[in-house]
PDB file of C-alpha atoms in Angstrom:
ATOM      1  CA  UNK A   1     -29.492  13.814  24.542  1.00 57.00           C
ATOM      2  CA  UNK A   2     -27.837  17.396  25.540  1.00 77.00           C
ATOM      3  CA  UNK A   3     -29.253  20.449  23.929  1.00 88.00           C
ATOM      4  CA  UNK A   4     -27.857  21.902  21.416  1.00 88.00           C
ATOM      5  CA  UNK A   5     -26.224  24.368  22.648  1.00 93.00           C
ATOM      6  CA  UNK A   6     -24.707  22.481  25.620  1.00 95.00           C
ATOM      7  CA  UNK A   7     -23.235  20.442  22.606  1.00 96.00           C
ATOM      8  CA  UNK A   8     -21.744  23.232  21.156  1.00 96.00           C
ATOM      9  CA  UNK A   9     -20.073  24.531  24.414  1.00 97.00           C
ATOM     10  CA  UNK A  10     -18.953  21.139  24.621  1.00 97.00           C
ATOM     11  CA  UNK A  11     -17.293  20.589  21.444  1.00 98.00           C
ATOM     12  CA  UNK A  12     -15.855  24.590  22.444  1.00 98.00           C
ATOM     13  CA  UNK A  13     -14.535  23.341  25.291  1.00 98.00           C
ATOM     14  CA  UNK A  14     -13.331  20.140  23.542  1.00 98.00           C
ATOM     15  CA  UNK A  15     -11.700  22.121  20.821  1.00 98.00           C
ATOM     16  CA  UNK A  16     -10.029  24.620  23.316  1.00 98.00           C
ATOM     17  CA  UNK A  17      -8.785  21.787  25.786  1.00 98.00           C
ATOM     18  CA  UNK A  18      -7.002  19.897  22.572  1.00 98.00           C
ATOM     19  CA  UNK A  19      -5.716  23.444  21.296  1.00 98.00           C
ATOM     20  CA  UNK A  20      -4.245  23.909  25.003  1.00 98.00           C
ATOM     21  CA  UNK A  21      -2.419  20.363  24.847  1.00 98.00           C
ATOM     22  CA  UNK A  22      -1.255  20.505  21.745  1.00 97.00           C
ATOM     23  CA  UNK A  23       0.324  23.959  22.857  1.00 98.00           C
ATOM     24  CA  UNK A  24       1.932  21.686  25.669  1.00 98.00           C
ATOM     25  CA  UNK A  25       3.235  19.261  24.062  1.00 98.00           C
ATOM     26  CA  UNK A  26       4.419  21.059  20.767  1.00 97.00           C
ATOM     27  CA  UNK A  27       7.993  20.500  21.728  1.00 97.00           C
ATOM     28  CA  UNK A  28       7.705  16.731  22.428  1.00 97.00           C
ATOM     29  CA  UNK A  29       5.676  16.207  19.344  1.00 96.00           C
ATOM     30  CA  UNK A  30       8.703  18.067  17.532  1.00 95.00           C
ATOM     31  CA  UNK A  31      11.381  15.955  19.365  1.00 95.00           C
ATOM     32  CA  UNK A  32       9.562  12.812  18.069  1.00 95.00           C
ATOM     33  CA  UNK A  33       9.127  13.824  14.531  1.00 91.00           C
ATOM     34  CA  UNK A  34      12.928  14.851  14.264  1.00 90.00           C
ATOM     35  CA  UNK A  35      13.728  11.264  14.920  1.00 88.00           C
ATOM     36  CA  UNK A  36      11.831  10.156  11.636  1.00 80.00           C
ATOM     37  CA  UNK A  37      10.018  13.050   9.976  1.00 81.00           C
ATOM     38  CA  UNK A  38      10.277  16.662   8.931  1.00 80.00           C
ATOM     39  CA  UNK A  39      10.279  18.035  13.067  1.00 86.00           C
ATOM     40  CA  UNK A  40       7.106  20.352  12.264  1.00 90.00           C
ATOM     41  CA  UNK A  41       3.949  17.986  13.542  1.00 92.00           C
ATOM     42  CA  UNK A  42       4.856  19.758  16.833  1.00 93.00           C
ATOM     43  CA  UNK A  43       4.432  23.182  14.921  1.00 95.00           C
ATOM     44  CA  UNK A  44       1.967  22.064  12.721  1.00 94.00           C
ATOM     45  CA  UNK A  45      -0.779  20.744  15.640  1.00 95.00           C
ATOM     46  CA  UNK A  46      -0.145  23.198  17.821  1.00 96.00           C
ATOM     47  CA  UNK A  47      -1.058  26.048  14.842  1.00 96.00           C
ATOM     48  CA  UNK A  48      -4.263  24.467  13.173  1.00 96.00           C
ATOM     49  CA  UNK A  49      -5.863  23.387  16.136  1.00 97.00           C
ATOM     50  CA  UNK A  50      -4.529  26.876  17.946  1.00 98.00           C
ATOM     51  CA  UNK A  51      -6.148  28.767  15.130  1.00 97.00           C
ATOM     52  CA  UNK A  52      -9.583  26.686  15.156  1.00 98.00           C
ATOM     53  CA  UNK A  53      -9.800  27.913  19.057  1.00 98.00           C
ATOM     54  CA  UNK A  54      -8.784  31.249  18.164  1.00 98.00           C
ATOM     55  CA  UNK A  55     -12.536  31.500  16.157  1.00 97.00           C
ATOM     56  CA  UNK A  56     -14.611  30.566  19.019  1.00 96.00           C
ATOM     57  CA  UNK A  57     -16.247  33.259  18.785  1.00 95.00           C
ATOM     58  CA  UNK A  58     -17.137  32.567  15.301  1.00 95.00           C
ATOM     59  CA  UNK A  59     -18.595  29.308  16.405  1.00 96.00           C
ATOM     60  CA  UNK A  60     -20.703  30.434  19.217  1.00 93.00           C
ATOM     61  CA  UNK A  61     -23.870  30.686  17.038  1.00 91.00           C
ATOM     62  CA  UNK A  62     -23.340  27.349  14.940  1.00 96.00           C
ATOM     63  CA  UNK A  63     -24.793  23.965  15.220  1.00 96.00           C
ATOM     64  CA  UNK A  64     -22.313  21.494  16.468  1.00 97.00           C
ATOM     65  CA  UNK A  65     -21.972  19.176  13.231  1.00 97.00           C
ATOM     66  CA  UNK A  66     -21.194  23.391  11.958  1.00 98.00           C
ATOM     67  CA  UNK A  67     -18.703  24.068  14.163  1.00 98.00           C
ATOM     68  CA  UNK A  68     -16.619  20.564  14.185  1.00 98.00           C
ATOM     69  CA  UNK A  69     -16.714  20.769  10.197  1.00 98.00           C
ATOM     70  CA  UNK A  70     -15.003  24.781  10.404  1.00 98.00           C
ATOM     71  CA  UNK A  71     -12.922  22.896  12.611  1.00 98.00           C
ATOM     72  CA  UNK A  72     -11.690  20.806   9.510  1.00 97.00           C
ATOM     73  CA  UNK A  73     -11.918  23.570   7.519  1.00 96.00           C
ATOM     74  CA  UNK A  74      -9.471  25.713   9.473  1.00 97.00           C
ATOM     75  CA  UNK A  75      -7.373  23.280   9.955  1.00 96.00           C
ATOM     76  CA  UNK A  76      -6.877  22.208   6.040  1.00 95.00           C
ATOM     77  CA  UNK A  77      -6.020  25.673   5.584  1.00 93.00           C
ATOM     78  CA  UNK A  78      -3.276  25.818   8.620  1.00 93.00           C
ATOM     79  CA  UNK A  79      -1.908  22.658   9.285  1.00 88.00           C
ATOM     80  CA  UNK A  80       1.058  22.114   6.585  1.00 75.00           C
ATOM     81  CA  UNK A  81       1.950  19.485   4.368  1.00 72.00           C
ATOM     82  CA  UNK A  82      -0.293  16.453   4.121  1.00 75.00           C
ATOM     83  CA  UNK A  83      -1.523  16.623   7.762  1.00 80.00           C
ATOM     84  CA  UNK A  84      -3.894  19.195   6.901  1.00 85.00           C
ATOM     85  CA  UNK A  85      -5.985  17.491   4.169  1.00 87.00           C
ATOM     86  CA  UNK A  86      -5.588  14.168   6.586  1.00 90.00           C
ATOM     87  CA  UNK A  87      -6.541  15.435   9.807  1.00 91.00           C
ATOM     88  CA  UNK A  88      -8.995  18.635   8.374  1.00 95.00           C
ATOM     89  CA  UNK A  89     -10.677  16.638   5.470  1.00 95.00           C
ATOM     90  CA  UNK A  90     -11.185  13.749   7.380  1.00 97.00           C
ATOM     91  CA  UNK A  91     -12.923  15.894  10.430  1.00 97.00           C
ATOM     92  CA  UNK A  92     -15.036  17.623   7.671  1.00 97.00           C
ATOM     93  CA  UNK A  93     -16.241  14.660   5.867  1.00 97.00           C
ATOM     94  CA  UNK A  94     -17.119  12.892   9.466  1.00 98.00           C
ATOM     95  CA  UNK A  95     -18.677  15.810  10.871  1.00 98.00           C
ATOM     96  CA  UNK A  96     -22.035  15.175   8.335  1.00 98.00           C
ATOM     97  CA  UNK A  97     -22.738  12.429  10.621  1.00 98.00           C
ATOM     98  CA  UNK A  98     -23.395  14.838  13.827  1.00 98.00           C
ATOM     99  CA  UNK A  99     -26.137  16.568  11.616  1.00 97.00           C
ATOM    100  CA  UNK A 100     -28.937  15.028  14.020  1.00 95.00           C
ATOM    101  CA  UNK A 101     -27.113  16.025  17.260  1.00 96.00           C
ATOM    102  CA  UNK A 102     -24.118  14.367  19.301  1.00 96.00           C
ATOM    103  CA  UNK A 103     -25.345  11.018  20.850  1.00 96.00           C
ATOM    104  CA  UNK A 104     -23.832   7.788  21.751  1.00 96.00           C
ATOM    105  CA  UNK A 105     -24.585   6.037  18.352  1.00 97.00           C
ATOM    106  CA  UNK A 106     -23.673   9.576  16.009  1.00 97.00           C
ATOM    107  CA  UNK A 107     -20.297   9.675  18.066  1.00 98.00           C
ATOM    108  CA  UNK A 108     -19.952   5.651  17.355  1.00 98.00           C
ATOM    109  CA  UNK A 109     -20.535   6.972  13.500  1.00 98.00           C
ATOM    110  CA  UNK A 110     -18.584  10.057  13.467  1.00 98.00           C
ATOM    111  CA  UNK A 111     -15.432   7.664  14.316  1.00 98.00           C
ATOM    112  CA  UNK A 112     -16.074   5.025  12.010  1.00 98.00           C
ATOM    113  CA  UNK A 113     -16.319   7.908   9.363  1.00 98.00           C
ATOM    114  CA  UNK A 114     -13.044   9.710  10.076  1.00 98.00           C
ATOM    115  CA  UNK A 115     -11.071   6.534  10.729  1.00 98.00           C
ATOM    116  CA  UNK A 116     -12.761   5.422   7.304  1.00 97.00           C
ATOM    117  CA  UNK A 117     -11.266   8.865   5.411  1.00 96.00           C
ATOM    118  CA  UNK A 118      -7.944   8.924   7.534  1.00 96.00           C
ATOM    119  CA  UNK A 119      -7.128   5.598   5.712  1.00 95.00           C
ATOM    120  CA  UNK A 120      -8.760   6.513   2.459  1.00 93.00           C
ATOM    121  CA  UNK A 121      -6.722   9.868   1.945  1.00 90.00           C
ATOM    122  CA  UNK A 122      -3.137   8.130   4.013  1.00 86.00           C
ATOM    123  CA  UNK A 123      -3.664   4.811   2.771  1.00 88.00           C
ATOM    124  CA  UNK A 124      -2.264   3.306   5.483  1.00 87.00           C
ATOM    125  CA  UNK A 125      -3.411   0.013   7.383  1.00 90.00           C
ATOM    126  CA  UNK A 126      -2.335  -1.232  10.939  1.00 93.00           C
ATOM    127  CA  UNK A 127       1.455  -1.877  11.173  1.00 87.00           C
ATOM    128  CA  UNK A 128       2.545   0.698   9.248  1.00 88.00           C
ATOM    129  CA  UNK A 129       3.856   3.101  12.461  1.00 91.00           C
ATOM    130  CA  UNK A 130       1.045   5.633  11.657  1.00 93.00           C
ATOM    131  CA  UNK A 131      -1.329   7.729  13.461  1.00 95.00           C
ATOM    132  CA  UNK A 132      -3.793   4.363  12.321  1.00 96.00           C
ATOM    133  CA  UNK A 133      -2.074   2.651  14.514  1.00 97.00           C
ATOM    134  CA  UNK A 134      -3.371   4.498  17.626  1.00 97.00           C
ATOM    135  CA  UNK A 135      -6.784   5.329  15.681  1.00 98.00           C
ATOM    136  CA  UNK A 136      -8.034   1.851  14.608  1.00 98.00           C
ATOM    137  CA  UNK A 137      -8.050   0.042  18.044  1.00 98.00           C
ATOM    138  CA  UNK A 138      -9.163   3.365  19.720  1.00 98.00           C
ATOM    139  CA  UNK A 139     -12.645   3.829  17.013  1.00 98.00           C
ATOM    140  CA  UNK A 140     -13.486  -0.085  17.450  1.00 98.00           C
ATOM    141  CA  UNK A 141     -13.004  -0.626  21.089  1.00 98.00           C
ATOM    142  CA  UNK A 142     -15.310   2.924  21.582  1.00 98.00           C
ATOM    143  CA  UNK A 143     -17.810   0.919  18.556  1.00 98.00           C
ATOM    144  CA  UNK A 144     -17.569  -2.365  20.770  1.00 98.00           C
ATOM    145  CA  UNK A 145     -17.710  -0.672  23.883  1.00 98.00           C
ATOM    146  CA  UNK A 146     -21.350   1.287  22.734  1.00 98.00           C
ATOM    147  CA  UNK A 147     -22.876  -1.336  20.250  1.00 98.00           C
ATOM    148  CA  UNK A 148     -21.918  -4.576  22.197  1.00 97.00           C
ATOM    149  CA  UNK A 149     -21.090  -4.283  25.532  1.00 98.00           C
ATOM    150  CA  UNK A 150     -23.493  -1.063  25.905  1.00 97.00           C
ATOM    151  CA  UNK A 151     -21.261   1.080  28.146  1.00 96.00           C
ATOM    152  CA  UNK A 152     -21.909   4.407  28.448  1.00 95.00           C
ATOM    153  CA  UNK A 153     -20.507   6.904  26.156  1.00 95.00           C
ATOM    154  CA  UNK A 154     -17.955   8.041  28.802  1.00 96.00           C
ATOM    155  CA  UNK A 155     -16.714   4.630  29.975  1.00 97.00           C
ATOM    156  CA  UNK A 156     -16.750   3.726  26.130  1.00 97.00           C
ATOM    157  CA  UNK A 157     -14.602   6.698  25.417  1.00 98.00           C
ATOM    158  CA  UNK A 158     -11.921   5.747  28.947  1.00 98.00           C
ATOM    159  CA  UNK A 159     -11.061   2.274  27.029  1.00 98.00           C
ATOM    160  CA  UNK A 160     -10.973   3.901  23.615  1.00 98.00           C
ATOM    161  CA  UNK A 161      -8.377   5.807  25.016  1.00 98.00           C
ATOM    162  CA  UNK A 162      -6.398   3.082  26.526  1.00 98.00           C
ATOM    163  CA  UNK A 163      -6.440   1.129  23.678  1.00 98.00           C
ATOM    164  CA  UNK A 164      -5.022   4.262  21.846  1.00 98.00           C
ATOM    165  CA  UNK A 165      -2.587   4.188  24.474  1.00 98.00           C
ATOM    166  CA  UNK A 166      -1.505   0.597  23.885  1.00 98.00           C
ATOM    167  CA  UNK A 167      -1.453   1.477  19.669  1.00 98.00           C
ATOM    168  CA  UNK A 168       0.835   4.364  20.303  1.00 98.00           C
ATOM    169  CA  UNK A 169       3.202   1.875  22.157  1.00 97.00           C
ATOM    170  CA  UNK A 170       3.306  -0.535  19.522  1.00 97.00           C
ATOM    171  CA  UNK A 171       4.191   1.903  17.192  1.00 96.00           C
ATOM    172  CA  UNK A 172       7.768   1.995  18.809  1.00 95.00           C
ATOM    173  CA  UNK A 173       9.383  -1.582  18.081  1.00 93.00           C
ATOM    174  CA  UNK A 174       7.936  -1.926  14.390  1.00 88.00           C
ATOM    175  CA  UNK A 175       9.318  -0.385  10.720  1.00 84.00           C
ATOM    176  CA  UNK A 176       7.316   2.932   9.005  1.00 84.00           C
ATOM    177  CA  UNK A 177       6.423   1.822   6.142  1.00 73.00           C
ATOM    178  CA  UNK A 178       4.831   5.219   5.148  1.00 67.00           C
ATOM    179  CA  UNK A 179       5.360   9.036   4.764  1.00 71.00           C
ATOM    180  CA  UNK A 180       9.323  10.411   5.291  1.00 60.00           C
ATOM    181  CA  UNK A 181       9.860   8.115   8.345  1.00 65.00           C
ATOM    182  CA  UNK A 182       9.449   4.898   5.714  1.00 59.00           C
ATOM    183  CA  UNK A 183      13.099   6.370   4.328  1.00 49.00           C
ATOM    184  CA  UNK A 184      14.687   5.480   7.327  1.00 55.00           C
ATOM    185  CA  UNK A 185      13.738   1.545   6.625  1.00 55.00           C
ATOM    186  CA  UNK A 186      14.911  -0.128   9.536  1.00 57.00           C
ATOM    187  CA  UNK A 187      16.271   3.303  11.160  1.00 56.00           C
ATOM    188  CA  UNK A 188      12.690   4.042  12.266  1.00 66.00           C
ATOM    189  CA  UNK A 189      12.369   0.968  14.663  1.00 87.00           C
ATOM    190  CA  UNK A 190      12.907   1.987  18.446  1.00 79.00           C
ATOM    191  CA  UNK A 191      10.872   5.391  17.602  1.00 88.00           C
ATOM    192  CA  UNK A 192       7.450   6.360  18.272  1.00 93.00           C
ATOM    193  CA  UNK A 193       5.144   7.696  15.653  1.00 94.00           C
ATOM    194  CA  UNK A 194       4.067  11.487  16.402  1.00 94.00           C
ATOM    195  CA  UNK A 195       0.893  11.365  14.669  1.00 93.00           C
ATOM    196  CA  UNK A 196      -0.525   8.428  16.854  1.00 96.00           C
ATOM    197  CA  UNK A 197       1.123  10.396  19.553  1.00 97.00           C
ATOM    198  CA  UNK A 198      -0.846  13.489  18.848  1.00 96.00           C
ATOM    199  CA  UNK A 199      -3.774  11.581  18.059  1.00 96.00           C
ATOM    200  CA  UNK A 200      -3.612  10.227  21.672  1.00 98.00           C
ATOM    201  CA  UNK A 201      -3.302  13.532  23.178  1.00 98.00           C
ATOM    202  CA  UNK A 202      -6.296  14.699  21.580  1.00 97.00           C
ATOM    203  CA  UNK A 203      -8.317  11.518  22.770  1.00 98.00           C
ATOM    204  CA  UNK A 204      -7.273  12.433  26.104  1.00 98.00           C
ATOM    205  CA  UNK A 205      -8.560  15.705  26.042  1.00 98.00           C
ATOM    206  CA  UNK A 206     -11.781  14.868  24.919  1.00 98.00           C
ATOM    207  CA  UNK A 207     -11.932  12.015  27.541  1.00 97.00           C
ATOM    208  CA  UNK A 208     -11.728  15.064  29.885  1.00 96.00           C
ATOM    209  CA  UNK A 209     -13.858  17.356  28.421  1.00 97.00           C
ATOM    210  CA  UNK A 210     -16.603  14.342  28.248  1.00 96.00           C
ATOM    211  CA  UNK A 211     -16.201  13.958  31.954  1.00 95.00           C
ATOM    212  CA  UNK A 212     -16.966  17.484  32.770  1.00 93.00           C
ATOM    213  CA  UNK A 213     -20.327  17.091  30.643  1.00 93.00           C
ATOM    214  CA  UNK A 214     -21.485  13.680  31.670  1.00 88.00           C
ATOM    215  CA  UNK A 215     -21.422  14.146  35.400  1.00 69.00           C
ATOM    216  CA  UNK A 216     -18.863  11.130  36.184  1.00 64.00           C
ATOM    217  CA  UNK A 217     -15.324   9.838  36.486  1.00 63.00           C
ATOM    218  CA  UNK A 218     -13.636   7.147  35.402  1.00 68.00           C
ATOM    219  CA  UNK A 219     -10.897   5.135  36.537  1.00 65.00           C
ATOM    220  CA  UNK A 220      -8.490   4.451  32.995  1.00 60.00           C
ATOM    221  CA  UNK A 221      -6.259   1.456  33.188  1.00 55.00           C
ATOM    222  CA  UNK A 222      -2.741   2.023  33.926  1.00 41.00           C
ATOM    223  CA  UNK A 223      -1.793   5.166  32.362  1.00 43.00           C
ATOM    224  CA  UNK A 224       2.179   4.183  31.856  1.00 42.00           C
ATOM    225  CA  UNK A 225       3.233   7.230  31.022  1.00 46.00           C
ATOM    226  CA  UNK A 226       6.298   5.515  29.706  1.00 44.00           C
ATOM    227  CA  UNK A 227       3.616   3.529  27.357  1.00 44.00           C
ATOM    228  CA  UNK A 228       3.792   7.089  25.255  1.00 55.00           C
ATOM    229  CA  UNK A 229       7.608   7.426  25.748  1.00 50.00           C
ATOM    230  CA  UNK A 230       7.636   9.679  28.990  1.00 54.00           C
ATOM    231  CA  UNK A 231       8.684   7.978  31.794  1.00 39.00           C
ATOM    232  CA  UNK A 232       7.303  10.713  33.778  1.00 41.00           C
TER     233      UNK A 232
END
């Protein structure tokens, strides 16, 4: 296991890499939600997690369990409607199990945990055209991936994210049945969720960041960009 403090620059360097995306993809997000939601998960992710990089400096002296639970904090109080409590609570409650340091088996635990709370405060399941949909066959392929089939962390983490991947395409064909898009009933089919979208994103970026820190590469399954709605 890492150091402490080249955890912390890690999760830094996590935090600033998602911050940066988010930033990138703000209007795309917003272009999504407009279809089904309010428009502002664009706005909304690209200020919470934009503000939670902006107090780096803050977080240069803290333990990294410390600095991903100011993450939550900050973004609870800048991330609007009911993403901040969902996103920020969830990342504060999970955090408690990266007291002991970041390793294979506390990441595997800090997933189950916020995957756990992300349900328990959304309350929604698979099929529902949520960010869940992206999140629960990302957190138990990476579980799998560690516990079973004893990968390591990084190649755990490259099929988390492809499974994410395949979650945030299944989102498109099927009917919200939660949060504003659910009002559109049978209007939200043929649209893909922004929240699993986002969540994606964020996986991606700390698939990168995890690649600069574990000295290796890995080769992701077909990235179909259209898989997300691109076609790029």
């Amino acid at each position: 296991m890492a150091d402490a403090e080249t955890q912390r620059e890690a999760v830094l360097d996590a935090l600033d890499n998602v911050a940066e995306r988010l930033a990138e993809e703000r209007e795309y997000l917003t272009d999504l939600d407009s279809a089904i939601g309010d428009a502002d998960h664009g706005a909304n992710m690209e200020r919470g997690f934009g503000k939670a990089a902006d107090k780096r400096e803050e977080f240069v002296e803290m333990e990294p369990n410390e600095v991903v639970k100011n993450v939550g904090t900050t973004l609870i109080s800048n991330v609007g409607g009911a993403s901040g409590p969902l996103y920020g609570g969830s990342i504060m409650f999970a955090s408690q199990e990266l007291e002991d340091g970041i390793t294979a088996e506390s990441s595997v635990a800090f997933a189950e945990a916020y995957l756990d709370k992300v349900k328990d405060r959304g309350g929604a399941q698979v099929g529902a055209k949520t960010m869940v949909d992206a999140l629960v066959p990302a957190v138990h392929t990476y579980k799998k991936s560690v516990e079973q089939d004893d990968l390591p962390p990084l190649e755990a983490l490259a099929k988390a994210v492809d499974a994410a991947e395949r979650g945030v395409a299944f989102t498109v064909p099927i009917k919200a049945m939660k949060g504003r898009a659910s009002f559109l009933d049978w209007r939200s089919v043929g649209h893909q969720d922004p929240g699993a979208t986002s969540t994606l994103f964020i996986l991606e970026e700390l698939l990168e960041t995890a690649e600069e820190y574990l000295d290796g590469e890995v080769d992701r399954d077909a990235r179909a960009e259209d898989a997300v709605g691109r076609g790029e």
